[in-house]
Coordinates of N, CA, C and O in Angstrom, one line a residue:
V279 N -25.6 -175.0 49.8 CA -24.6 -174.7 49.1 C -24.3 -173.1 49.2 O -25.1 -172.4 49.2
S280 N -22.9 -172.8 49.3 CA -22.7 -171.4 49.6 C -21.5 -171.1 48.7 O -20.6 -171.9 48.5
Q281 N -21.6 -169.9 48.1 CA -20.4 -169.3 47.6 C -20.8 -167.8 47.3 O -21.8 -167.4 47.9
S282 N -20.1 -167.0 47.0 CA -20.1 -165.6 47.0 C -21.2 -165.1 46.0 O -21.8 -164.0 46.3
R283 N -21.5 -165.7 44.9 CA -22.7 -165.3 44.1 C -22.9 -166.4 43.1 O -22.3 -167.4 42.7
Y284 N -24.3 -166.2 42.5 CA -24.5 -167.0 41.5 C -24.5 -168.4 41.6 O -23.6 -169.3 41.4
R285 N -25.6 -169.2 42.2 CA -25.9 -170.6 42.1 C -27.2 -171.0 42.1 O -28.2 -170.0 42.4
C286 N -27.7 -171.9 41.6 CA -29.0 -172.3 41.3 C -29.1 -173.8 41.8 O -28.6 -174.6 41.2
N287 N -30.2 -174.1 42.7 CA -30.4 -175.3 43.0 C -31.7 -175.7 42.2 O -32.9 -175.4 42.4
N288 N -31.4 -176.5 41.0 CA -32.7 -176.6 40.1 C -33.5 -177.6 40.5 O -34.6 -177.6 40.2
T289 N -33.2 -178.6 41.2 CA -34.1 -179.8 41.4 C -33.3 -180.8 42.7 O -32.3 -180.7 42.7
I290 N -34.4 -181.4 43.3 CA -34.0 -182.2 44.3 C -35.0 -183.4 44.4 O -36.0 -183.3 43.6
A291 N -34.3 -184.6 44.7 CA -34.9 -185.8 44.6 C -34.7 -186.7 45.6 O -33.4 -186.7 46.3
Q292 N -35.5 -187.6 46.2 CA -35.5 -188.5 47.3 C -34.5 -189.8 46.8 O -35.0 -190.2 45.6
H293 N -33.6 -190.2 47.4 CA -33.0 -191.4 47.2 C -33.5 -192.4 47.8 O -34.4 -192.2 49.0
P294 N -33.5 -193.8 47.3 CA -34.1 -194.9 48.0 C -33.7 -195.2 49.5 O -34.4 -195.7 50.1
D295 N -32.4 -194.6 49.7 CA -32.1 -194.9 51.4 C -32.5 -193.7 52.1 O -32.4 -193.7 53.3
G296 N -33.5 -193.0 51.7 CA -34.0 -191.9 52.6 C -33.4 -190.6 52.5 O -34.1 -189.5 52.9
G297 N -32.3 -190.7 51.8 CA -31.6 -189.5 51.7 C -32.1 -188.5 50.6 O -33.2 -188.7 49.9
F298 N -31.3 -187.3 50.1 CA -31.8 -186.5 49.1 C -30.5 -186.2 48.1 O -29.4 -186.2 48.4
L299 N -31.0 -186.0 46.9 CA -30.1 -185.6 45.9 C -30.4 -184.2 45.3 O -31.4 -183.9 45.3
V300 N -29.3 -183.3 45.2 CA -29.6 -182.0 44.8 C -28.6 -181.8 43.5 O -27.4 -182.0 43.5
T301 N -29.0 -181.1 42.4 CA -28.2 -180.8 41.5 C -28.7 -179.3 40.9 O -29.7 -178.8 41.4
G302 N -27.7 -178.5 40.3 CA -27.9 -177.4 39.8 C -26.6 -176.9 39.3 O -25.8 -177.5 38.7
W303 N -26.4 -175.5 39.3 CA -25.1 -174.9 38.8 C -24.5 -173.7 39.5 O -25.3 -173.2 40.3
Y304 N -23.2 -173.7 39.6 CA -22.7 -172.4 40.3 C -21.6 -172.0 39.2 O -21.2 -172.2 38.4
R305 N -21.4 -170.5 39.7 CA -20.5 -169.7 38.8 C -19.1 -169.3 39.6 O -18.1 -169.3 38.8
S306 N -19.1 -169.0 40.9 CA -17.9 -168.6 41.3 C -17.2 -169.6 42.4 O -17.9 -170.6 42.6
S307 N -16.0 -169.6 42.3 CA -15.2 -170.4 43.1 C -14.9 -169.9 44.6 O -14.5 -168.7 44.4
P308 N -14.7 -170.5 45.6 CA -15.1 -172.0 45.6 C -16.5 -172.0 46.2 O -16.9 -171.0 46.7
V309 N -17.2 -173.3 46.1 CA -18.3 -173.4 46.5 C -18.4 -174.4 47.4 O -17.5 -175.5 47.3
T310 N -19.1 -174.5 48.5 CA -18.9 -175.3 49.5 C -20.4 -175.9 50.0 O -21.2 -175.2 50.1
A311 N -20.5 -177.2 50.0 CA -21.7 -177.9 50.4 C -21.9 -177.8 51.9 O -20.9 -178.2 52.6
F312 N -23.1 -177.7 52.5 CA -23.3 -177.4 54.0 C -24.3 -178.5 54.4 O -25.1 -178.9 53.7
N313 N -23.9 -179.2 55.5 CA -24.7 -180.0 56.2 C -25.9 -179.3 56.8 O -26.1 -178.1 57.1
A314 N -27.0 -179.9 57.4 CA -28.2 -179.4 58.0 C -27.6 -178.4 59.1 O -28.3 -177.5 59.5
T315 N -26.5 -178.9 59.8 CA -26.1 -178.0 60.9 C -25.3 -176.8 60.6 O -24.7 -176.0 61.4
Q316 N -25.2 -176.5 59.3 CA -24.6 -175.3 58.7 C -23.0 -175.4 58.8 O -22.3 -174.5 58.7
I317 N -22.5 -176.6 59.3 CA -21.1 -176.8 59.0 C -20.6 -177.4 57.8 O -21.2 -178.4 57.2
G318 N -19.7 -176.7 57.2 CA -19.1 -176.9 55.7 C -18.8 -178.3 55.6 O -17.9 -179.0 56.5
F319 N -19.2 -178.9 54.6 CA -18.6 -180.2 54.2 C -17.1 -180.2 53.6 O -16.9 -179.1 53.3
T320 N -16.3 -181.1 53.8 CA -14.8 -180.9 53.4 C -14.4 -180.6 52.1 O -13.5 -180.3 51.7
T321 N -15.4 -180.9 51.1 CA -15.0 -180.7 49.6 C -15.5 -179.4 49.2 O -16.9 -179.0 49.6
T322 N -14.9 -178.7 48.5 CA -15.2 -177.4 48.0 C -14.9 -177.6 46.3 O -13.9 -178.2 46.0
L323 N -15.9 -177.0 45.7 CA -15.6 -177.1 44.2 C -15.3 -175.9 43.6 O -15.5 -174.8 44.0
A324 N -14.2 -176.0 42.7 CA -13.8 -174.8 41.8 C -14.4 -175.0 40.4 O -14.9 -175.9 40.1
T325 N -14.4 -173.6 39.9 CA -15.1 -173.8 38.5 C -14.2 -174.3 37.5 O -13.0 -173.8 37.6
S326 N -14.8 -174.7 36.3 CA -13.8 -174.8 35.2 C -14.0 -174.0 34.1 O -13.0 -174.0 33.1
G327 N -14.9 -173.2 34.2 CA -15.5 -172.3 33.3 C -16.4 -171.2 33.8 O -16.4 -170.7 35.0
S328 N -17.3 -170.9 33.1 CA -18.3 -169.8 33.4 C -19.3 -170.6 34.3 O -19.3 -170.3 35.7
N329 N -20.2 -171.4 34.1 CA -21.0 -172.2 35.1 C -20.6 -173.6 34.9 O -20.5 -174.3 34.1
D330 N -20.7 -174.2 36.2 CA -20.4 -175.7 36.3 C -21.6 -176.3 37.1 O -22.2 -175.7 37.7
I331 N -21.7 -177.5 37.0 CA -22.7 -178.6 37.4 C -22.4 -179.1 38.7 O -21.2 -179.6 38.9
F332 N -23.0 -179.1 39.8 CA -22.9 -179.9 41.1 C -24.0 -180.8 41.3 O -25.0 -180.7 40.8
L333 N -23.4 -181.8 42.1 CA -24.3 -182.9 42.5 C -24.2 -183.3 43.7 O -22.9 -183.6 44.1
I334 N -24.9 -183.2 44.7 CA -24.8 -183.5 46.2 C -25.8 -184.6 46.6 O -27.0 -184.4 46.3
K335 N -25.2 -185.6 47.4 CA -26.0 -186.6 48.0 C -26.0 -186.1 49.5 O -24.9 -186.0 50.1
Y336 N -27.2 -186.0 50.1 CA -27.3 -185.8 51.5 C -28.1 -187.0 52.2 O -28.7 -187.7 51.6
T337 N -27.9 -187.5 53.5 CA -28.4 -188.4 54.2 C -29.9 -187.9 54.5 O -30.2 -186.6 54.4
K338 N -30.6 -188.6 55.1 CA -32.1 -188.1 55.5 C -32.0 -187.3 56.6 O -32.8 -186.3 56.8
S339 N -30.9 -187.4 57.3 CA -30.8 -186.2 58.6 C -29.9 -185.0 58.0 O -29.8 -183.9 58.8
G340 N -29.6 -184.8 56.8 CA -29.0 -183.6 56.1 C -27.6 -183.4 56.2 O -27.1 -182.5 56.0
T341 N -26.9 -184.6 56.3 CA -25.6 -184.6 56.2 C -25.1 -184.9 54.9 O -25.7 -185.8 54.3
V342 N -24.1 -184.2 54.4 CA -23.7 -184.3 53.2 C -22.8 -185.7 53.0 O -21.9 -186.0 53.9
T343 N -23.0 -186.5 52.2 CA -22.4 -187.7 51.9 C -21.1 -187.6 51.0 O -20.2 -188.1 51.3
W344 N -21.6 -187.1 49.6 CA -20.5 -186.7 48.9 C -21.0 -185.6 48.0 O -22.1 -185.4 47.8
V345 N -20.0 -184.9 47.2 CA -20.2 -183.8 46.3 C -19.7 -184.4 44.9 O -18.3 -184.7 45.1
A346 N -20.1 -184.0 43.8 CA -19.3 -184.3 42.5 C -19.7 -183.1 41.9 O -20.7 -182.4 41.9
K347 N -19.1 -183.2 40.4 CA -19.2 -181.9 39.6 C -18.9 -182.4 38.1 O -18.6 -183.5 38.0
L348 N -19.5 -181.5 37.4 CA -19.4 -181.8 35.8 C -19.0 -180.3 35.5 O -19.6 -179.4 35.9
G349 N -18.1 -180.1 34.6 CA -17.7 -178.9 34.1 C -16.9 -178.7 32.7 O -16.3 -179.6 32.3
G350 N -17.0 -177.5 32.1 CA -16.2 -177.1 30.9 C -16.1 -175.5 31.0 O -16.4 -175.0 32.0
S351 N -15.7 -175.2 29.8 CA -15.4 -173.7 29.7 C -16.4 -172.8 29.5 O -16.5 -171.7 29.7
G352 N -17.7 -173.5 29.0 CA -18.8 -172.5 28.8 C -19.9 -172.6 29.9 O -19.6 -173.1 31.1
D353 N -21.1 -172.4 29.6 CA -22.3 -172.4 30.6 C -22.9 -173.9 30.6 O -23.4 -174.3 29.5
D354 N -22.6 -174.5 31.5 CA -23.4 -175.8 32.0 C -24.0 -175.8 33.1 O -23.8 -175.1 34.0
Q355 N -25.3 -176.5 33.1 CA -26.3 -176.7 34.0 C -26.7 -178.0 34.4 O -26.9 -178.8 33.4
G356 N -26.9 -178.2 35.7 CA -27.5 -179.4 36.2 C -28.9 -179.1 36.2 O -29.4 -178.1 36.8
Q357 N -30.0 -179.8 35.5 CA -31.5 -179.5 35.6 C -32.2 -180.6 36.1 O -33.6 -180.4 36.2
G358 N -31.9 -181.7 36.4 CA -32.7 -182.8 36.7 C -31.8 -183.9 37.3 O -30.7 -184.2 37.0
V359 N -32.4 -184.5 38.3 CA -31.8 -185.8 39.0 C -32.8 -186.6 39.4 O -34.0 -186.3 39.9
C360 N -32.6 -188.0 39.4 CA -33.6 -188.9 40.1 C -32.6 -190.2 40.2 O -31.5 -190.3 39.9
S361 N -33.2 -191.0 41.0 CA -32.6 -192.2 41.4 C -33.2 -193.5 41.0 O -34.5 -193.6 40.8
T362 N -32.4 -194.6 40.7 CA -33.0 -195.9 40.4 C -33.4 -196.6 41.6 O -33.0 -196.2 42.7
P363 N -34.2 -197.7 41.3 CA -34.7 -198.3 42.5 C -33.5 -199.0 43.5 O -33.6 -199.1 44.6
D364 N -32.3 -199.2 42.7 CA -31.2 -199.8 43.4 C -30.2 -198.9 44.0 O -29.1 -199.3 44.3
G365 N -30.5 -197.6 43.7 CA -29.6 -196.4 44.2 C -28.8 -195.8 43.4 O -28.0 -194.8 44.0
E366 N -28.7 -196.1 42.1 CA -27.8 -195.5 41.3 C -28.6 -194.1 41.0 O -29.9 -194.0 41.1
I367 N -27.9 -193.0 40.4 CA -28.4 -191.8 40.4 C -28.3 -191.3 39.0 O -27.2 -191.4 38.4
S368 N -29.4 -190.8 38.2 CA -29.3 -190.2 36.9 C -29.3 -188.9 37.1 O -30.2 -188.3 38.0
V369 N -28.6 -188.1 36.5 CA -28.4 -186.4 36.4 C -28.4 -186.0 35.0 O -27.5 -186.6 34.2
A370 N -29.0 -185.0 34.8 CA -28.9 -184.5 33.4 C -29.1 -182.9 33.5 O -29.6 -182.2 34.3
G371 N -28.8 -182.5 32.1 CA -28.8 -180.9 32.1 C -28.3 -180.4 30.6 O -28.5 -181.2 29.6
L372 N -28.0 -179.1 30.5 CA -27.6 -178.6 29.4 C -26.2 -178.2 29.6 O -25.5 -178.1 30.5
F373 N -25.4 -178.3 28.4 CA -24.0 -178.0 28.3 C -23.7 -177.1 27.1 O -24.3 -177.3 25.9
N374 N -22.9 -176.2 27.3 CA -22.7 -175.3 26.1 C -20.9 -175.0 26.2 O -20.6 -174.0 25.7
S375 N -20.2 -176.0 26.7 CA -18.8 -176.1 26.7 C -18.2 -177.0 25.3 O -19.0 -178.0 24.9
S376 N -17.2 -176.5 24.8 CA -16.6 -177.3 23.7 C -16.4 -178.7 24.4 O -16.3 -179.7 23.5
I377 N -15.8 -178.9 25.7 CA -15.6 -180.2 26.2 C -16.3 -179.9 27.6 O -15.9 -179.2 28.4
L378 N -16.9 -181.1 28.0 CA -17.5 -181.2 29.1 C -17.1 -182.5 29.9 O -17.2 -183.6 29.4
T379 N -16.3 -182.3 31.2 CA -15.9 -183.4 31.8 C -16.5 -183.9 33.2 O -16.9 -182.7 33.9
G380 N -16.9 -185.0 33.4 CA -17.5 -185.3 34.6 C -16.5 -185.8 35.5 O -15.5 -186.4 35.2
F381 N -16.5 -185.5 36.8 CA -15.7 -185.6 38.1 C -16.5 -186.7 39.0 O -17.5 -186.4 39.4
N382 N -15.7 -187.6 39.5 CA -16.3 -188.4 40.6 C -16.3 -187.7 41.9 O -15.7 -186.7 41.9
S383 N -16.9 -188.2 42.9 CA -16.9 -187.6 44.2 C -15.8 -187.5 44.9 O -15.4 -186.3 45.9
N384 N -14.5 -188.0 44.4 CA -13.3 -187.7 44.9 C -12.5 -186.7 44.0 O -11.6 -186.3 44.3
L385 N -13.4 -186.1 43.2 CA -13.0 -185.1 42.2 C -12.0 -185.2 41.1 O -11.3 -184.5 40.7
N386 N -11.8 -186.6 40.9 CA -11.1 -187.0 40.0 C -11.7 -187.1 38.6 O -12.9 -187.6 38.7
A387 N -11.3 -186.7 37.5 CA -12.1 -186.6 36.3 C -12.5 -188.0 35.9 O -11.4 -189.0 35.8
F388 N -13.4 -188.2 35.6 CA -14.0 -189.4 34.7 C -13.3 -189.6 33.2 O -13.1 -188.5 32.6
G389 N -13.0 -190.6 32.7 CA -12.2 -190.9 31.5 C -13.0 -190.3 30.1 O -12.4 -190.2 29.2
T390 N -14.4 -190.1 30.2 CA -14.9 -189.6 29.1 C -15.4 -188.2 29.2 O -15.9 -187.8 30.4
T391 N -15.4 -187.5 28.2 CA -15.9 -186.2 28.1 C -16.7 -186.0 26.8 O -16.7 -187.0 25.9
L392 N -17.6 -185.0 27.0 CA -18.5 -184.7 25.9 C -18.2 -183.5 25.1 O -17.5 -182.7 25.6
T393 N -18.5 -183.4 23.9 CA -18.2 -182.1 23.2 C -19.6 -181.6 22.6 O -20.5 -182.3 22.4
S394 N -19.5 -180.2 22.3 CA -20.6 -179.4 22.0 C -20.1 -178.2 21.2 O -19.0 -177.5 21.6
T395 N -21.1 -177.8 20.1 CA -20.7 -176.6 19.4 C -22.0 -175.6 19.7 O -21.9 -174.5 19.4
T396 N -23.0 -176.2 20.4 CA -24.3 -175.3 20.3 C -24.6 -175.9 22.2 O -24.0 -176.8 22.6
Q397 N -25.9 -175.4 22.3 CA -26.2 -175.7 23.8 C -27.0 -177.2 23.5 O -27.9 -177.3 22.8
D398 N -26.4 -178.3 24.2 CA -26.8 -179.6 24.0 C -27.1 -180.1 25.4 O -27.1 -179.5 26.5
I399 N -27.7 -181.4 25.3 CA -28.1 -182.2 26.6 C -27.1 -183.0 26.8 O -26.7 -183.9 26.0
W400 N -26.9 -183.3 28.2 CA -26.0 -184.3 28.7 C -26.8 -185.0 29.8 O -27.7 -184.7 30.3
L401 N -26.3 -186.5 30.0 CA -26.9 -187.3 30.9 C -25.6 -188.1 31.5 O -24.8 -188.7 30.7
A402 N -25.9 -188.4 32.7 CA -24.8 -189.2 33.3 C -25.4 -190.1 34.5 O -26.4 -189.6 35.0
R403 N -24.8 -191.2 34.7 CA -25.2 -192.0 35.5 C -24.0 -192.3 36.7 O -23.0 -192.3 36.3
Y404 N -24.4 -192.0 37.9 CA -23.4 -192.1 39.0 C -23.8 -193.5 40.0 O -25.0 -193.7 40.0
S405 N -23.0 -194.0 40.6 CA -23.3 -195.0 41.5 C -23.7 -194.1 42.9 O -23.6 -193.1 43.1
N406 N -24.1 -195.2 43.7 CA -24.5 -194.6 45.0 C -23.3 -193.9 45.9 O -23.6 -193.2 46.7
L407 N -22.1 -194.4 45.7 CA -20.7 -193.8 46.2 C -20.4 -192.6 45.7 O -19.4 -192.0 45.9
G408 N -21.2 -192.2 44.3 CA -20.6 -190.9 43.8 C -19.7 -191.0 42.7 O -18.9 -190.1 42.1
N409 N -19.5 -192.2 42.1 CA -18.7 -192.4 41.0 C -19.2 -192.4 39.6 O -20.4 -193.1 39.6
V410 N -18.8 -191.8 38.5 CA -19.4 -191.8 37.4 C -19.4 -193.2 36.7 O -18.3 -193.8 36.6
K411 N -20.6 -193.7 36.3 CA -20.6 -194.9 35.4 C -20.6 -194.8 34.0 O -19.8 -195.4 33.4
W412 N -21.4 -193.8 33.5 CA -21.3 -193.5 31.9 C -22.0 -192.1 31.9 O -22.6 -191.5 32.7
V413 N -21.7 -191.6 30.6 CA -22.1 -190.3 30.3 C -22.6 -190.3 28.7 O -22.2 -191.1 28.2
A414 N -23.4 -189.6 28.3 CA -24.1 -189.5 27.2 C -24.6 -188.1 27.0 O -24.8 -187.3 27.6
S415 N -24.7 -187.9 25.6 CA -25.3 -186.5 25.1 C -26.1 -186.6 24.0 O -26.3 -187.8 23.3
L416 N -27.0 -185.6 23.9 CA -28.2 -185.5 22.7 C -27.7 -184.1 22.1 O -27.6 -183.1 22.9
T417 N -27.3 -184.2 20.8 CA -26.7 -183.1 20.1 C -27.4 -182.7 18.9 O -28.0 -183.7 18.3
G418 N -27.4 -181.5 18.6 CA -27.7 -181.1 17.2 C -27.2 -179.8 16.7 O -26.2 -179.5 17.5
T419 N -27.5 -179.3 15.6 CA -26.8 -178.0 15.2 C -27.3 -176.7 15.6 O -26.7 -175.8 15.6
N420 N -28.5 -176.7 16.5 CA -29.1 -175.5 17.0 C -29.1 -175.9 18.6 O -28.9 -177.1 18.9
N421 N -29.8 -175.1 19.4 CA -29.8 -175.1 20.9 C -31.1 -176.3 21.0 O -31.9 -176.3 20.4
D422 N -30.7 -177.2 22.2 CA -31.6 -178.1 22.5 C -31.9 -178.0 24.1 O -31.0 -177.3 24.7
Y423 N -32.9 -178.4 24.5 CA -33.4 -178.1 25.9 C -33.9 -179.4 26.4 O -34.6 -180.1 25.9
L424 N -33.7 -179.6 27.9 CA -34.0 -180.6 28.6 C -35.3 -180.1 29.5 O -35.2 -178.9 29.9
S425 N -36.4 -180.7 29.6 CA -37.4 -180.4 30.3 C -37.6 -181.4 31.7 O -38.0 -180.9 32.7
G426 N -37.3 -182.7 31.5 CA -37.3 -183.4 32.8 C -36.6 -184.9 32.6 O -36.3 -185.1 31.4
L427 N -36.6 -185.7 33.5 CA -36.0 -187.0 33.3 C -36.6 -187.8 34.5 O -36.9 -187.3 35.7
C428 N -36.6 -189.0 34.4 CA -37.1 -190.1 35.4 C -36.3 -191.5 35.1 O -36.2 -191.8 33.9
N429 N -36.3 -192.2 36.1 CA -35.9 -193.5 36.2 C -37.0 -194.6 36.1 O -37.9 -194.3 36.8
L430 N -36.8 -195.6 35.3 CA -37.9 -196.6 35.4 C -37.6 -197.7 36.0 O -36.5 -197.8 36.6
S431 N -38.4 -198.6 36.6 CA -38.3 -199.8 37.4 C -37.0 -200.9 36.8 O -36.6 -201.3 37.8
D432 N -36.9 -200.7 35.5 CA -35.8 -201.5 35.1 C -34.5 -200.9 35.1 O -33.4 -201.2 34.4
N433 N -34.4 -199.6 35.7 CA -32.9 -198.9 35.9 C -33.0 -198.0 34.5 O -31.7 -197.4 34.6
S434 N -33.5 -198.1 33.5 CA -33.4 -197.3 32.3 C -34.0 -195.8 32.6 O -34.6 -195.5 33.7
V435 N -33.5 -195.0 31.9 CA -34.0 -193.5 32.2 C -34.6 -193.0 31.0 O -34.3 -193.2 29.7
V436 N -35.6 -192.0 31.3 CA -36.3 -191.4 30.0 C -36.1 -189.8 30.3 O -36.1 -189.3 31.5
L437 N -35.8 -189.1 29.2 CA -35.6 -187.8 28.9 C -36.8 -187.1 28.2 O -37.3 -187.8 27.4
T438 N -37.1 -185.9 28.8 CA -38.1 -185.2 27.8 C -37.4 -183.8 27.7 O -36.6 -183.4 28.6
G439 N -37.8 -183.3 26.5 CA -37.4 -181.6 26.3 C -37.7 -181.5 24.8 O -38.6 -182.1 24.4
Y440 N -37.1 -180.5 24.1 CA -37.3 -180.1 22.9 C -35.9 -179.6 22.3 O -35.0 -179.4 22.8
F441 N -36.0 -179.6 20.8 CA -35.0 -179.1 20.4 C -35.3 -178.3 18.9 O -36.4 -178.6 18.5
S442 N -34.3 -177.7 18.7 CA -34.6 -176.6 17.5 C -33.8 -177.0 16.4 O -33.8 -176.4 15.4
S443 N -33.0 -178.1 16.6 CA -32.3 -178.6 15.5 C -33.1 -179.4 14.4 O -34.1 -180.0 14.9
S444 N -32.7 -179.6 13.3 CA -33.4 -180.3 12.2 C -33.4 -181.9 12.6 O -34.3 -182.6 12.5
T445 N -32.1 -182.2 13.1 CA -32.0 -183.6 13.6 C -31.3 -183.6 15.0 O -30.4 -183.0 15.3
L446 N -31.6 -184.4 16.0 CA -31.0 -184.8 17.2 C -30.4 -185.9 17.3 O -31.0 -186.9 16.9
S447 N -29.2 -186.0 17.5 CA -28.4 -187.2 17.5 C -27.8 -187.7 19.0 O -27.5 -186.7 20.0
A448 N -28.0 -188.9 19.5 CA -27.8 -189.3 20.6 C -26.5 -190.1 20.9 O -26.4 -191.0 19.7
Y449 N -25.6 -189.8 21.6 CA -24.2 -190.5 21.7 C -24.2 -191.2 22.9 O -24.5 -190.6 24.1
T450 N -23.6 -192.3 22.9 CA -23.3 -193.1 24.2 C -22.0 -192.6 24.9 O -21.3 -191.7 24.2
S451 N -21.6 -193.2 26.1 CA -20.6 -192.6 26.8 C -19.3 -192.7 25.9 O -18.4 -192.1 26.2
D452 N -19.2 -193.9 25.2 CA -18.0 -194.2 24.3 C -18.0 -193.2 22.9 O -17.2 -193.5 22.1
K453 N -19.0 -192.1 22.9 CA -19.1 -191.5 21.7 C -19.5 -192.0 20.6 O -19.2 -191.5 19.3
Q454 N -20.0 -193.2 20.7 CA -20.7 -194.0 19.4 C -22.1 -193.3 19.2 O -23.0 -193.0 20.3
L455 N -22.5 -193.2 18.2 CA -23.9 -192.6 17.6 C -24.7 -193.6 18.1 O -24.7 -194.9 17.6
F456 N -25.7 -193.4 18.8 CA -26.7 -194.5 19.3 C -28.0 -194.3 18.5 O -28.8 -195.3 18.1
A457 N -28.4 -193.0 18.1 CA -29.7 -192.8 17.2 C -29.6 -191.4 16.6 O -29.3 -190.5 17.2
T458 N -30.2 -191.2 15.4 CA -30.0 -190.0 14.8 C -31.5 -190.1 14.0 O -31.7 -189.4 13.1
A459 N -32.4 -190.7 14.5 CA -33.9 -190.9 13.7 C -34.8 -189.7 14.2 O -36.0 -189.8 13.7
I460 N -34.4 -188.9 15.2 CA -35.3 -187.8 15.8 C -35.2 -186.7 15.0 O -34.1 -186.2 15.0
T461 N -36.2 -186.3 14.3 CA -36.2 -185.2 13.3 C -37.4 -184.1 13.8 O -38.4 -184.5 14.3
N462 N -37.0 -182.9 13.5 CA -37.9 -181.9 13.7 C -38.4 -181.2 12.4 O -37.6 -180.4 11.9
P463 N -39.7 -181.4 12.0 CA -40.0 -180.8 10.7 C -40.3 -179.4 10.8 O -40.3 -178.7 9.9
N464 N -40.2 -178.7 12.1 CA -40.5 -177.2 12.1 C -39.1 -176.6 12.4 O -39.1 -175.3 12.5
A465 N -38.0 -177.2 12.2 CA -36.8 -176.5 12.5 C -36.3 -175.5 11.6 O -36.7 -175.9 10.4
T466 N -35.4 -174.6 11.7 CA -35.0 -173.7 10.9 C -33.6 -174.1 10.7 O -32.8 -174.6 11.4
A467 N -33.1 -174.0 9.3 CA -31.7 -174.1 8.9 C -30.5 -173.2 10.1 O -31.0 -172.0 10.6
A468 N -29.6 -174.0 10.3 CA -28.6 -173.4 11.4 C -27.9 -172.4 10.6 O -27.6 -172.4 9.3

């Protein structure tokens, strides 16, 4: 990944087809993904705000298969990626944008956006072809942090992290409340 400044490749994971997945964030526009031969891939990404998230799928020989992004007006970060046994991709991180939008590998916006008023956790599932299947969020009244994620053999995903909010709520991709039973007895009032 190349740009004039500020990029972070936070994590890399192997895909079941032998290729690799990379996620992180970038700040300046444009950013270009490079193949192993250092020849630029045809997709370049522009920023939607301060930091935006990239997701790149490489073949086992280092050729870029596709590039996707998520972004909003604030600081957004890709912090973890893993793949399911059938080749779908889970990617997660932090977002501090009032609205976070996921983009497919053709850079068309996915229909669902996430909203945040503090630093929250996002999670998205992509198909093997780079299309967003769903997005979800974990939100609270204070900052929340992602430590890791992994997919299980049944294609479900597990997130780890910590939160400083008194209550952490999980929302599905259609913005329906999924869970709000996670409480932090040590949280300070917002």
